[in-house]
């Protein structure tokens, strides 16, 4: 069962919870905006659902709610940011803002980040750059082995679900083209959902603990692994993504007990290559060509990457966000423990 809450209600509640847990107003605003936007775009797995576990990490002392990310070293077009063990959302925002600023003057810039918690829906950071007219790429990975994703042809997991996001700005304020996904065949949250509902999963998603393909989701939780999407091609993208994120951030030097999310954010100013309006027209021409393709049987229309998120955001901003009872109860319990009133 789900209940409907407005984005404004959820933002107020998350802001109050995160503030009561020790975060300054600026951090609380970033975290609240990020998780609610994940819910707005239809990616509930990275939405308000995450708040109780973040508060738990603050309670354990591993997440520093008031710490400020800082630049370790930089050049006119690069920077390395240490997240100081704070929220991944805050670190990602600081790192992306810096990449945007540097690409504005250098034409192309890259910023890496580590020592933060999970950075949420990483498409948000790609969209942030695109909002400034910049092509933006984000590679994310965990610094140390999570044993979640098995390499193509391998028996056991060795890296995390290793997501990547790319955004391309469009003309006339249209939402950007947005590629944003884990490089695993499916997000881990969907396995939890299949487990909760007792369903089997399609072939090609998981291996059992012996490295054999299986459709029994319980085998994943008994020491199995996720497979990459798209066979050897998705696997190759996982490898590049993990190596960019960990290799350029220095996350490998962290102690495995630290929050080792790693990000590499690259912004490219199209204007450094050709006039922005010419670039924009080239993008719109390709987009229009794709949209004009008649839908195949079983489809209503051809969508561009990013359209599902933009439509969901527009719809849920009007109609509200469905929050499952389990998520709402966990949020309420967290709020109660911190003395935060719930509307
Ligand atoms: P997904 O499988 O839902 O794919 C989403 C992508 O596919 C988007 O770019 C979307 O626009 C595009 N898309 C969907 N349907 C489409 C269609 N019909 N036509 C064209 N494009 C279409 O994504 P996922 O792998 O389940 O990941 C979900 C979220 O989880 C992402 O936001 C990702 O950033 C996040 N994530 C984060 C981490 C982390 O460590 N921070 C780890 C894993 C996943």
Short mmCIF file of C-alpha atoms and ligand atoms in Angstrom, two decimals:
data_model
loop_
_atom_site.label_atom_id
_atom_site.label_comp_id
_atom_site.label_asym_id
_atom_site.label_seq_id
_atom_site.Cartn_x
_atom_site.Cartn_y
_atom_site.Cartn_z
CA UNK A 1 0.00 0.00 0.00
CA UNK A 2 1.14 3.53 -0.72
CA UNK A 3 0.09 6.95 0.45
CA UNK A 4 0.42 10.15 -1.54
CA UNK A 5 2.56 12.99 -0.19
CA UNK A 6 3.46 16.23 -1.92
CA UNK A 7 7.08 16.98 -2.79
CA UNK A 8 6.89 20.04 -0.50
CA UNK A 9 5.67 17.94 2.49
CA UNK A 10 8.42 15.35 2.00
CA UNK A 11 11.08 18.01 1.53
CA UNK A 12 10.05 19.74 4.79
CA UNK A 13 10.07 16.45 6.69
CA UNK A 14 13.45 15.27 5.36
CA UNK A 15 14.99 18.72 5.93
CA UNK A 16 13.78 18.68 9.55
CA UNK A 17 15.00 15.10 10.16
CA UNK A 18 18.44 15.73 8.67
CA UNK A 19 18.78 19.02 10.60
CA UNK A 20 17.75 17.34 13.86
CA UNK A 21 20.36 14.66 13.15
CA UNK A 22 23.08 17.33 13.17
CA UNK A 23 23.35 18.72 9.63
CA UNK A 24 23.61 22.45 8.93
CA UNK A 25 20.75 24.02 6.94
CA UNK A 26 22.72 24.02 3.65
CA UNK A 27 23.46 20.27 3.86
CA UNK A 28 19.89 19.47 4.94
CA UNK A 29 18.53 21.40 1.95
CA UNK A 30 20.77 19.52 -0.52
CA UNK A 31 19.92 16.09 0.92
CA UNK A 32 16.18 16.83 1.08
CA UNK A 33 16.05 18.22 -2.47
CA UNK A 34 18.04 15.28 -3.84
CA UNK A 35 16.09 12.44 -2.29
CA UNK A 36 12.71 14.03 -3.06
CA UNK A 37 13.78 14.64 -6.67
CA UNK A 38 14.73 10.94 -6.91
CA UNK A 39 11.15 10.14 -5.85
CA UNK A 40 9.77 12.71 -8.29
CA UNK A 41 11.71 11.17 -11.19
CA UNK A 42 10.39 7.69 -10.37
CA UNK A 43 13.59 6.30 -8.79
CA UNK A 44 12.14 5.58 -5.32
CA UNK A 45 15.08 3.28 -4.58
CA UNK A 46 17.15 6.49 -4.13
CA UNK A 47 14.42 8.62 -2.57
CA UNK A 48 13.20 9.32 0.98
CA UNK A 49 13.53 5.57 1.57
CA UNK A 50 17.26 6.21 2.17
CA UNK A 51 16.84 8.68 5.05
CA UNK A 52 16.52 6.22 7.98
CA UNK A 53 19.77 4.45 7.04
CA UNK A 54 21.60 7.79 6.67
CA UNK A 55 20.41 8.80 10.16
CA UNK A 56 21.57 5.42 11.43
CA UNK A 57 25.04 6.04 9.93
CA UNK A 58 25.13 9.42 11.70
CA UNK A 59 24.25 7.65 14.97
CA UNK A 60 27.12 5.20 14.46
CA UNK A 61 29.51 8.11 13.87
CA UNK A 62 30.61 7.02 10.39
CA UNK A 63 28.64 9.77 8.58
CA UNK A 64 29.61 13.30 9.68
CA UNK A 65 26.49 15.39 9.07
CA UNK A 66 28.17 18.78 9.52
CA UNK A 67 31.48 18.08 7.75
CA UNK A 68 32.37 20.20 4.73
CA UNK A 69 33.93 18.66 1.60
CA UNK A 70 37.22 20.32 0.65
CA UNK A 71 39.50 20.52 -2.38
CA UNK A 72 42.65 18.44 -1.97
CA UNK A 73 44.34 19.86 -5.07
CA UNK A 74 43.28 21.54 -8.27
CA UNK A 75 44.29 23.02 -11.61
CA UNK A 76 42.28 25.40 -13.83
CA UNK A 77 40.41 22.41 -15.32
CA UNK A 78 40.64 19.67 -12.65
CA UNK A 79 40.09 19.14 -8.93
CA UNK A 80 40.12 16.34 -6.39
CA UNK A 81 37.55 16.74 -3.61
CA UNK A 82 37.64 14.98 -0.24
CA UNK A 83 34.08 14.51 0.98
CA UNK A 84 35.17 14.57 4.66
CA UNK A 85 32.82 11.64 5.43
CA UNK A 86 29.67 13.67 4.90
CA UNK A 87 26.56 12.98 2.78
CA UNK A 88 27.29 11.77 -0.78
CA UNK A 89 24.63 14.22 -2.01
CA UNK A 90 26.54 17.15 -0.48
CA UNK A 91 29.90 15.97 -1.81
CA UNK A 92 28.45 15.40 -5.29
CA UNK A 93 26.87 18.85 -5.29
CA UNK A 94 30.17 20.52 -4.30
CA UNK A 95 32.15 18.51 -6.89
CA UNK A 96 29.63 19.14 -9.68
CA UNK A 97 29.42 22.88 -8.95
CA UNK A 98 33.21 23.02 -9.18
CA UNK A 99 33.28 21.09 -12.49
CA UNK A 100 30.62 23.47 -13.88
CA UNK A 101 32.59 26.53 -12.80
CA UNK A 102 35.87 25.22 -14.24
CA UNK A 103 34.32 24.07 -17.55
CA UNK A 104 32.81 27.55 -17.89
CA UNK A 105 36.29 29.00 -18.22
CA UNK A 106 38.40 26.04 -19.45
CA UNK A 107 35.86 24.54 -21.89
CA UNK A 108 36.29 21.09 -20.37
CA UNK A 109 36.80 20.08 -16.75
CA UNK A 110 36.91 16.99 -14.54
CA UNK A 111 36.44 16.74 -10.77
CA UNK A 112 36.73 13.61 -8.65
CA UNK A 113 35.32 12.94 -5.19
CA UNK A 114 35.59 10.28 -2.52
CA UNK A 115 35.08 9.72 1.24
CA UNK A 116 31.31 10.25 1.13
CA UNK A 117 28.23 8.08 1.51
CA UNK A 118 26.20 6.90 -1.50
CA UNK A 119 25.65 9.84 -3.91
CA UNK A 120 22.00 9.00 -4.66
CA UNK A 121 20.48 9.24 -8.15
CA UNK A 122 23.65 10.18 -10.00
CA UNK A 123 21.63 11.45 -12.97
CA UNK A 124 20.88 14.47 -10.77
CA UNK A 125 24.52 15.60 -11.02
CA UNK A 126 24.57 15.11 -14.80
CA UNK A 127 21.34 17.14 -15.07
CA UNK A 128 22.85 19.88 -12.92
CA UNK A 129 25.69 20.34 -15.43
CA UNK A 130 23.29 20.18 -18.40
CA UNK A 131 21.24 22.93 -16.72
CA UNK A 132 24.31 25.14 -17.24
CA UNK A 133 24.52 24.19 -20.93
CA UNK A 134 27.30 21.63 -20.36
CA UNK A 135 27.50 18.02 -21.54
CA UNK A 136 28.07 16.21 -18.25
CA UNK A 137 29.29 12.68 -17.50
CA UNK A 138 29.29 11.03 -14.10
CA UNK A 139 31.03 7.75 -13.25
CA UNK A 140 30.35 6.28 -9.80
CA UNK A 141 31.68 3.27 -7.94
CA UNK A 142 32.51 1.96 -4.51
CA UNK A 143 36.20 2.10 -3.65
CA UNK A 144 36.42 -1.45 -2.34
CA UNK A 145 34.93 -4.74 -3.45
CA UNK A 146 31.26 -5.12 -2.59
CA UNK A 147 31.06 -8.53 -4.21
CA UNK A 148 27.80 -7.47 -5.87
CA UNK A 149 28.53 -7.46 -9.60
CA UNK A 150 30.24 -10.41 -11.27
CA UNK A 151 32.48 -9.75 -14.28
CA UNK A 152 31.23 -11.21 -17.58
CA UNK A 153 32.40 -14.82 -17.63
CA UNK A 154 33.18 -14.79 -13.87
CA UNK A 155 31.69 -16.79 -11.00
CA UNK A 156 31.57 -14.26 -8.16
CA UNK A 157 30.93 -10.55 -7.59
CA UNK A 158 33.89 -8.18 -7.41
CA UNK A 159 32.58 -4.59 -7.74
CA UNK A 160 29.40 -2.63 -6.96
CA UNK A 161 26.54 -1.86 -9.34
CA UNK A 162 28.75 0.94 -10.72
CA UNK A 163 26.33 3.43 -12.27
CA UNK A 164 27.06 6.00 -14.94
CA UNK A 165 25.08 9.05 -16.01
CA UNK A 166 25.41 11.34 -19.04
CA UNK A 167 23.34 14.42 -19.80
CA UNK A 168 23.22 16.53 -22.97
CA UNK A 169 21.60 19.98 -22.85
CA UNK A 170 18.83 20.75 -25.32
CA UNK A 171 17.47 23.90 -26.93
CA UNK A 172 14.60 26.00 -25.61
CA UNK A 173 14.73 24.73 -22.03
CA UNK A 174 13.75 21.17 -22.95
CA UNK A 175 14.80 18.60 -20.31
CA UNK A 176 18.23 17.20 -21.19
CA UNK A 177 18.88 13.88 -22.85
CA UNK A 178 19.73 11.74 -19.81
CA UNK A 179 21.40 8.35 -19.61
CA UNK A 180 21.41 7.25 -15.95
CA UNK A 181 21.70 3.63 -14.90
CA UNK A 182 23.56 1.02 -12.90
CA UNK A 183 25.71 -1.19 -15.13
CA UNK A 184 24.23 -4.29 -13.47
CA UNK A 185 21.40 -6.06 -15.33
CA UNK A 186 19.05 -4.71 -12.68
CA UNK A 187 19.27 -2.49 -9.60
CA UNK A 188 19.78 -4.45 -6.37
CA UNK A 189 16.58 -2.92 -4.96
CA UNK A 190 14.59 -4.80 -7.60
CA UNK A 191 15.95 -8.11 -6.24
CA UNK A 192 14.75 -7.10 -2.77
CA UNK A 193 11.34 -6.39 -4.27
CA UNK A 194 11.24 -9.77 -6.06
CA UNK A 195 12.24 -11.46 -2.79
CA UNK A 196 9.53 -9.65 -0.83
CA UNK A 197 6.88 -10.73 -3.35
CA UNK A 198 8.25 -14.25 -3.77
CA UNK A 199 8.80 -13.88 -7.52
CA UNK A 200 11.51 -15.50 -9.62
CA UNK A 201 13.68 -13.19 -11.73
CA UNK A 202 14.31 -13.34 -15.50
CA UNK A 203 17.34 -15.27 -16.81
CA UNK A 204 20.45 -13.10 -17.17
CA UNK A 205 20.05 -11.14 -13.93
CA UNK A 206 21.90 -13.20 -11.29
CA UNK A 207 24.30 -16.04 -10.47
CA UNK A 208 24.14 -18.36 -7.46
CA UNK A 209 27.01 -18.72 -4.97
CA UNK A 210 28.64 -21.33 -7.25
CA UNK A 211 28.58 -18.91 -10.20
CA UNK A 212 25.73 -20.70 -12.02
CA UNK A 213 22.97 -18.70 -13.73
CA UNK A 214 19.70 -18.89 -11.80
CA UNK A 215 16.23 -17.33 -11.71
CA UNK A 216 15.75 -18.05 -7.97
CA UNK A 217 16.24 -14.66 -6.29
CA UNK A 218 17.04 -16.31 -2.93
CA UNK A 219 20.29 -17.59 -4.47
CA UNK A 220 21.50 -14.01 -4.80
CA UNK A 221 20.98 -13.45 -1.08
CA UNK A 222 22.77 -16.76 -0.32
CA UNK A 223 26.06 -15.38 -1.67
CA UNK A 224 25.26 -15.02 -5.36
CA UNK A 225 26.02 -12.03 -7.60
CA UNK A 226 24.37 -9.71 -10.10
CA UNK A 227 25.38 -9.91 -13.75
CA UNK A 228 26.28 -6.87 -15.84
CA UNK A 229 23.61 -5.65 -18.33
CA UNK A 230 24.22 -6.34 -22.01
CA UNK A 231 26.73 -9.20 -21.62
CA UNK A 232 30.33 -8.31 -22.42
CA UNK A 233 29.40 -4.77 -23.56
CA UNK A 234 27.74 -3.75 -20.28
CA UNK A 235 30.57 -5.44 -18.41
CA UNK A 236 33.14 -3.35 -20.30
CA UNK A 237 31.19 -0.20 -19.36
CA UNK A 238 31.22 -1.30 -15.66
CA UNK A 239 34.99 -1.71 -15.81
CA UNK A 240 35.60 1.73 -17.34
CA UNK A 241 33.14 3.36 -14.92
CA UNK A 242 34.71 1.79 -11.82
CA UNK A 243 38.24 2.61 -12.96
CA UNK A 244 37.43 6.28 -13.70
CA UNK A 245 35.60 6.78 -10.39
CA UNK A 246 38.05 4.98 -8.11
CA UNK A 247 41.22 5.64 -10.10
CA UNK A 248 40.83 9.43 -10.29
CA UNK A 249 39.42 10.00 -6.78
CA UNK A 250 41.93 8.01 -4.73
CA UNK A 251 39.15 6.05 -3.03
CA UNK A 252 41.40 2.99 -3.10
CA UNK A 253 43.54 4.65 -0.37
CA UNK A 254 40.62 4.84 2.08
CA UNK A 255 40.24 2.34 4.87
CA UNK A 256 37.51 -0.17 3.87
CA UNK A 257 35.58 0.89 7.01
CA UNK A 258 35.15 4.45 5.61
CA UNK A 259 32.32 5.58 3.33
CA UNK A 260 34.03 4.92 0.01
CA UNK A 261 31.68 6.19 -2.69
CA UNK A 262 33.78 7.53 -5.55
CA UNK A 263 32.67 9.89 -8.31
CA UNK A 264 34.27 11.37 -11.39
CA UNK A 265 32.34 14.25 -12.97
CA UNK A 266 33.30 15.67 -16.34
CA UNK A 267 31.72 18.76 -17.91
CA UNK A 268 32.22 19.76 -21.54
CA UNK A 269 31.17 23.15 -22.91
CA UNK A 270 29.84 22.60 -26.46
CA UNK A 271 30.66 26.26 -27.17
CA UNK A 272 34.37 25.33 -26.94
CA UNK A 273 33.83 23.19 -30.07
CA UNK A 274 31.27 25.09 -32.13
CA UNK A 275 28.64 27.82 -31.65
CA UNK A 276 26.15 26.65 -29.00
CA UNK A 277 23.13 27.19 -31.28
CA UNK A 278 24.69 24.99 -34.01
CA UNK A 279 25.39 22.28 -31.43
CA UNK A 280 21.83 22.61 -30.14
CA UNK A 281 20.36 22.24 -33.64
CA UNK A 282 22.48 19.11 -34.27
CA UNK A 283 21.14 17.57 -31.02
CA UNK A 284 17.53 18.51 -31.88
CA UNK A 285 17.89 17.03 -35.38
CA UNK A 286 18.99 13.64 -34.01
CA UNK A 287 16.28 13.77 -31.31
CA UNK A 288 13.56 14.62 -33.86
CA UNK A 289 14.72 11.81 -36.17
CA UNK A 290 14.42 9.31 -33.30
CA UNK A 291 11.05 10.63 -32.11
CA UNK A 292 9.65 10.36 -35.66
CA UNK A 293 10.22 6.59 -35.78
CA UNK A 294 6.87 4.74 -35.70
CA UNK A 295 6.44 2.69 -32.51
CA UNK A 296 6.99 -1.07 -32.73
CA UNK A 297 4.27 -3.49 -31.69
CA UNK A 298 3.69 -3.23 -27.94
CA UNK A 299 5.01 0.36 -27.72
CA UNK A 300 3.06 3.64 -27.76
CA UNK A 301 5.94 5.85 -28.86
CA UNK A 302 9.71 6.12 -29.05
CA UNK A 303 11.09 7.88 -25.97
CA UNK A 304 14.38 9.72 -25.65
CA UNK A 305 16.61 8.86 -22.67
CA UNK A 306 15.53 11.20 -19.89
CA UNK A 307 11.90 11.48 -21.02
CA UNK A 308 10.64 8.94 -18.45
CA UNK A 309 12.24 10.95 -15.60
CA UNK A 310 11.07 14.34 -16.94
CA UNK A 311 7.50 13.09 -17.37
CA UNK A 312 7.44 11.47 -13.95
CA UNK A 313 8.76 14.69 -12.37
CA UNK A 314 6.10 16.77 -14.11
CA UNK A 315 3.30 14.34 -13.15
CA UNK A 316 4.34 13.77 -9.54
CA UNK A 317 4.93 17.50 -8.96
CA UNK A 318 1.21 17.90 -9.71
CA UNK A 319 -0.31 14.69 -8.37
CA UNK A 320 2.04 13.92 -5.46
CA UNK A 321 4.50 11.13 -4.75
CA UNK A 322 3.37 7.62 -3.77
CA UNK A 323 5.26 6.55 -0.63
CA UNK A 324 4.93 2.91 0.45
CA UNK A 325 3.58 2.30 3.95
CA UNK A 326 6.87 0.63 4.92
CA UNK A 327 8.89 3.69 3.83
CA UNK A 328 6.48 6.08 5.56
CA UNK A 329 6.55 4.10 8.82
CA UNK A 330 10.36 4.04 8.82
CA UNK A 331 10.48 7.81 8.16
CA UNK A 332 7.92 8.51 10.91
CA UNK A 333 9.85 6.35 13.38
CA UNK A 334 13.10 8.17 12.53
CA UNK A 335 11.36 11.55 12.93
CA UNK A 336 9.87 10.49 16.30
CA UNK A 337 13.25 9.38 17.64
CA UNK A 338 14.67 12.81 16.77
CA UNK A 339 11.67 14.71 18.18
CA UNK A 340 10.65 15.99 14.72
CA UNK A 341 6.88 16.58 14.31
CA UNK A 342 5.27 14.83 11.31
CA UNK A 343 2.54 16.72 9.38
P1 LIG B 1 16.91 2.12 -15.22
O1 LIG B 1 17.09 0.72 -15.66
O2 LIG B 1 15.59 2.56 -14.68
O3 LIG B 1 17.29 3.03 -16.49
C1 LIG B 1 17.10 4.41 -16.43
C2 LIG B 1 17.65 5.03 -17.71
O4 LIG B 1 17.01 4.47 -18.86
C3 LIG B 1 17.34 6.53 -17.74
O5 LIG B 1 18.37 7.19 -18.45
C4 LIG B 1 16.02 6.57 -18.52
O6 LIG B 1 15.77 7.84 -19.10
C5 LIG B 1 16.29 5.51 -19.57
N1 LIG B 1 15.05 4.93 -20.10
C6 LIG B 1 14.14 4.20 -19.41
N2 LIG B 1 13.15 3.80 -20.24
C7 LIG B 1 13.45 4.29 -21.47
C8 LIG B 1 12.82 4.21 -22.76
N3 LIG B 1 11.67 3.54 -22.93
N4 LIG B 1 13.41 4.82 -23.79
C9 LIG B 1 14.57 5.52 -23.63
N5 LIG B 1 15.22 5.61 -22.44
C10 LIG B 1 14.66 5.01 -21.39
O7 LIG B 1 18.03 2.54 -14.16
P2 LIG B 1 18.64 1.67 -12.97
O8 LIG B 1 19.86 0.95 -13.41
O9 LIG B 1 17.53 0.90 -12.32
O10 LIG B 1 19.10 2.84 -11.98
C11 LIG B 1 18.12 3.57 -11.25
C12 LIG B 1 18.77 4.69 -10.48
O11 LIG B 1 19.64 4.16 -9.51
C13 LIG B 1 19.62 5.67 -11.29
O12 LIG B 1 19.17 6.97 -11.01
C14 LIG B 1 21.04 5.47 -10.79
O13 LIG B 1 21.81 6.67 -10.74
C15 LIG B 1 20.79 4.99 -9.40
N6 LIG B 1 21.92 4.21 -8.86
C16 LIG B 1 22.80 4.86 -8.05
C17 LIG B 1 23.86 4.15 -7.49
C18 LIG B 1 24.88 4.86 -6.64
O14 LIG B 1 25.83 4.22 -6.22
N7 LIG B 1 24.74 6.13 -6.34
C19 LIG B 1 24.02 2.78 -7.76
C20 LIG B 1 23.09 2.16 -8.61
C21 LIG B 1 22.03 2.88 -9.16
#
